[in-house]
Coordinates of C-alpha atoms and ligand atoms in Angstrom, one line a residue:
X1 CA 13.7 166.2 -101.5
X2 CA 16.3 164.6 -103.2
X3 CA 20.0 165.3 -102.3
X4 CA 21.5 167.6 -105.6
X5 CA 24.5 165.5 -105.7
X6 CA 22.8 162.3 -106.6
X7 CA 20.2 164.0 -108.5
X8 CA 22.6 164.9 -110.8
X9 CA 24.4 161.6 -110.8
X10 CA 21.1 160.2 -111.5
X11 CA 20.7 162.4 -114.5
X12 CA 23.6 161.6 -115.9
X13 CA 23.9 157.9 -115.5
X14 CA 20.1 158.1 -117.4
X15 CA 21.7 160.0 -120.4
X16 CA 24.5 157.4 -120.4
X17 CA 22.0 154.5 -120.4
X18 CA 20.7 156.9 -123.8
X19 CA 23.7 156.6 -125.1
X20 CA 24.2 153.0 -124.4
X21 CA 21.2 152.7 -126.7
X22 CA 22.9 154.4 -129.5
X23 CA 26.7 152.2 -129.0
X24 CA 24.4 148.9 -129.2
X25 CA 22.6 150.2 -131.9
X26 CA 25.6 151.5 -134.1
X27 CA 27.3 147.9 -133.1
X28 CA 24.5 146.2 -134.4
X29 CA 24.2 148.3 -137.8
X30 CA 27.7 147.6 -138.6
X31 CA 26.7 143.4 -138.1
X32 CA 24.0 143.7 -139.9
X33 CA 26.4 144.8 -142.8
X34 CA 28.4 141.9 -141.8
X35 CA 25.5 139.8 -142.4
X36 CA 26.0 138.0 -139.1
X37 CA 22.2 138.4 -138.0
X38 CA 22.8 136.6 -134.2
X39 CA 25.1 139.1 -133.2
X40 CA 23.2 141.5 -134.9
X41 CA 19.6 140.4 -132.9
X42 CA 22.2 140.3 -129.9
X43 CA 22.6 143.9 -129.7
X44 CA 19.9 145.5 -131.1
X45 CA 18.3 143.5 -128.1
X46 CA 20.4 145.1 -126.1
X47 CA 20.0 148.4 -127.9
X48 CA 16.2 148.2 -126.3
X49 CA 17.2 147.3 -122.8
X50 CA 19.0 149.8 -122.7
X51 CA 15.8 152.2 -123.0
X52 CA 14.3 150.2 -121.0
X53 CA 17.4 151.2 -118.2
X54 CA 17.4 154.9 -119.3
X55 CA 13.3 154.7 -118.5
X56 CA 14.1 153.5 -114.9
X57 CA 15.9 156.0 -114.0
X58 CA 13.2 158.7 -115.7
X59 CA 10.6 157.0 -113.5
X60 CA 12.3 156.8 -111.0
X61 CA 13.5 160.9 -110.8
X62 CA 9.7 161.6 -111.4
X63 CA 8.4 159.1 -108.6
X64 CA 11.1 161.1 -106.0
X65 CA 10.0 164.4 -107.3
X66 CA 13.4 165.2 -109.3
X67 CA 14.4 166.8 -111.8
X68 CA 14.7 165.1 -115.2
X69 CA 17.3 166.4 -117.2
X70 CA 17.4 165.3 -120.8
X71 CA 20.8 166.1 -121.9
X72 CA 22.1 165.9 -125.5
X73 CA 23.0 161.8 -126.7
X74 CA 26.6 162.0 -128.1
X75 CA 26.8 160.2 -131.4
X76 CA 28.4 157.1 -131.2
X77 CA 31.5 155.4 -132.8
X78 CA 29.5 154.2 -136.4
X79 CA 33.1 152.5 -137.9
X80 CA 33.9 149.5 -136.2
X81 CA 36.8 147.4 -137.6
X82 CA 36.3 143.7 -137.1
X83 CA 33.7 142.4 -134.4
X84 CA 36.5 142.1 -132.1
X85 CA 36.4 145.4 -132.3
X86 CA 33.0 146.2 -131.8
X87 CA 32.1 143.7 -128.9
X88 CA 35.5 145.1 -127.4
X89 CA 33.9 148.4 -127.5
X90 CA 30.9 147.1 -125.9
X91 CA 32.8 145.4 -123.2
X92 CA 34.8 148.5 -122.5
X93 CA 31.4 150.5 -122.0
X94 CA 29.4 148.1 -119.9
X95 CA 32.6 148.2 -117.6
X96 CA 32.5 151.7 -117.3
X97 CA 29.1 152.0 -116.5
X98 CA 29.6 149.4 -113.4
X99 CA 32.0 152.3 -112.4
X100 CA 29.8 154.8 -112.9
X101 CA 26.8 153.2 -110.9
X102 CA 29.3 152.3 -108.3
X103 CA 30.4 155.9 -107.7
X104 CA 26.6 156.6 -107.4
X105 CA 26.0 154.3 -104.7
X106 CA 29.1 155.5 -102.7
X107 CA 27.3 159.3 -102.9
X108 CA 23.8 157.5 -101.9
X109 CA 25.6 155.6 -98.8
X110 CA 27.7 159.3 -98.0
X111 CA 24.3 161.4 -98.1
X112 CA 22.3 158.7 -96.4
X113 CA 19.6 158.0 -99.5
X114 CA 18.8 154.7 -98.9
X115 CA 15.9 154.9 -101.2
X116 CA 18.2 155.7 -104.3
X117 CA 20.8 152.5 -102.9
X118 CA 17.9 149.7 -103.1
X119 CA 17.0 151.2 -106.1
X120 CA 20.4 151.1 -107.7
X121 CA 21.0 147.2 -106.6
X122 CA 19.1 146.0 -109.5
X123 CA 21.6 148.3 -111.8
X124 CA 24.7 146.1 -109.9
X125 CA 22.9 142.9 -110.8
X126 CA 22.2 143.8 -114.2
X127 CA 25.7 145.3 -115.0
X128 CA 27.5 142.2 -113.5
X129 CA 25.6 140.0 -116.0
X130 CA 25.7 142.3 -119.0
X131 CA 29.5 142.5 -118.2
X132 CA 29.5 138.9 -117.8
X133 CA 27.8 138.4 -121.3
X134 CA 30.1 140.6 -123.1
X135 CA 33.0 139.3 -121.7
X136 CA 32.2 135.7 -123.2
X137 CA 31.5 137.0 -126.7
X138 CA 34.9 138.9 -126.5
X139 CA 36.8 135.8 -125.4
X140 CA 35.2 133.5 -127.4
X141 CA 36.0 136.2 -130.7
X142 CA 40.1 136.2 -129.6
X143 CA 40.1 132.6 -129.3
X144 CA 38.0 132.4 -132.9
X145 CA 40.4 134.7 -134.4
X146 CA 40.1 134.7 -138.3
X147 CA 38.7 131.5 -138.4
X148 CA 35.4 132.5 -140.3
X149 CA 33.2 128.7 -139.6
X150 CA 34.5 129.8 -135.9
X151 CA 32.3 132.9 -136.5
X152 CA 29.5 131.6 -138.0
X153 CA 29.1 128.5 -135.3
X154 CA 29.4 131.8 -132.9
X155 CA 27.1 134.5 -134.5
X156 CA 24.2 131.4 -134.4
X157 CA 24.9 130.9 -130.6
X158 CA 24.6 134.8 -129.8
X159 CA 21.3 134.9 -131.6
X160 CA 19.4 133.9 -128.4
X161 CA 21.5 135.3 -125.9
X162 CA 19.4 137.6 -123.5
X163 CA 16.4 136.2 -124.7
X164 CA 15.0 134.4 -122.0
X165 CA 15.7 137.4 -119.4
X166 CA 13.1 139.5 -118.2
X167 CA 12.6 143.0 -119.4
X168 CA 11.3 145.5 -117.0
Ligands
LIG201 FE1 22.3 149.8 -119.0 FE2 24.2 147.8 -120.5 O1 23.9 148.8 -119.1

């Protein structure tokens, strides 16, 4: 039986991976208004792998007889100022989520559920990578500034990022 503690954790980190679905989604509406369709296919990508992380956790609750608890998705932030702004928010989000899967592991190491630790190593991976990503499109946006050919040359590299990677 699964320890309560990290039952719960695990509940809520797969609500937040929900909710990560509707932040990529929103951010890819608002480029999509923008007309800048690479960093619009960019993170409605995303949008989906984040499912795809929220479904993870779901099987992996039902495999360990848990509890799945579907929780309510809070609507996300829907006016996004420049995207600065927007990949910013992004950024911001995937880091908290490293924290958040961090402060899972420490309970799985305290309570002595190795099972749920190997399980969460591909989360580490995956956030240092999607942090990783972020992090280059938000530098690469502050050193574009207003310059809008520095956009455009950006949104058509941004259009295949993710692409190539695996989707489990
Ligand atoms: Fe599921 Fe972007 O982390």
């Amino acid at each position: 039986m699964m320890n309560e503690k990290v039952l719960d954790m695990l509940n809520e980190q797969m609500n937040r991976e929900f909710y990560s679905w509707y932040l990529y989604l929103s951010v890819s509406t608002y480029f999509n208004s923008l007309d800048l369709e690479g960093f619009e296919q960019w993170t409605r990508r995303q949008a989906i792998e984040e499912t795809q992380h929220a479904m993870k956790i779901y099987s992996y609750l039902l495999d360990r007889n848990g509890r799945v608890v579907l929780s309510q998705i809070p609507e996300p932030t829907q006016k996004w100022h420049s995207p600065l702004d927007a990949v910013q928010a992004v950024y911001n989000h995937e880091c908290e989520l490293t924290g958040r899967i961090n402060d899972i592991v420490r309970v799985t190491r305290e309570v002595s559920d190795y099972s749920t630790e190997v399980f969460l190593h591909w989360f580490i991976t995956e956030q240092r990578e999607e942090e990783a990503m972020a992090s280059r499109v938000l530098q690469k946006l502050k050193m574009i500034g207003s310059d809008m050919s520095g956009l455009l040359m950006l949104d058509s590299q941004v259009a295949s990022v993710g692409q190539a990677e695996p989707t489990e």
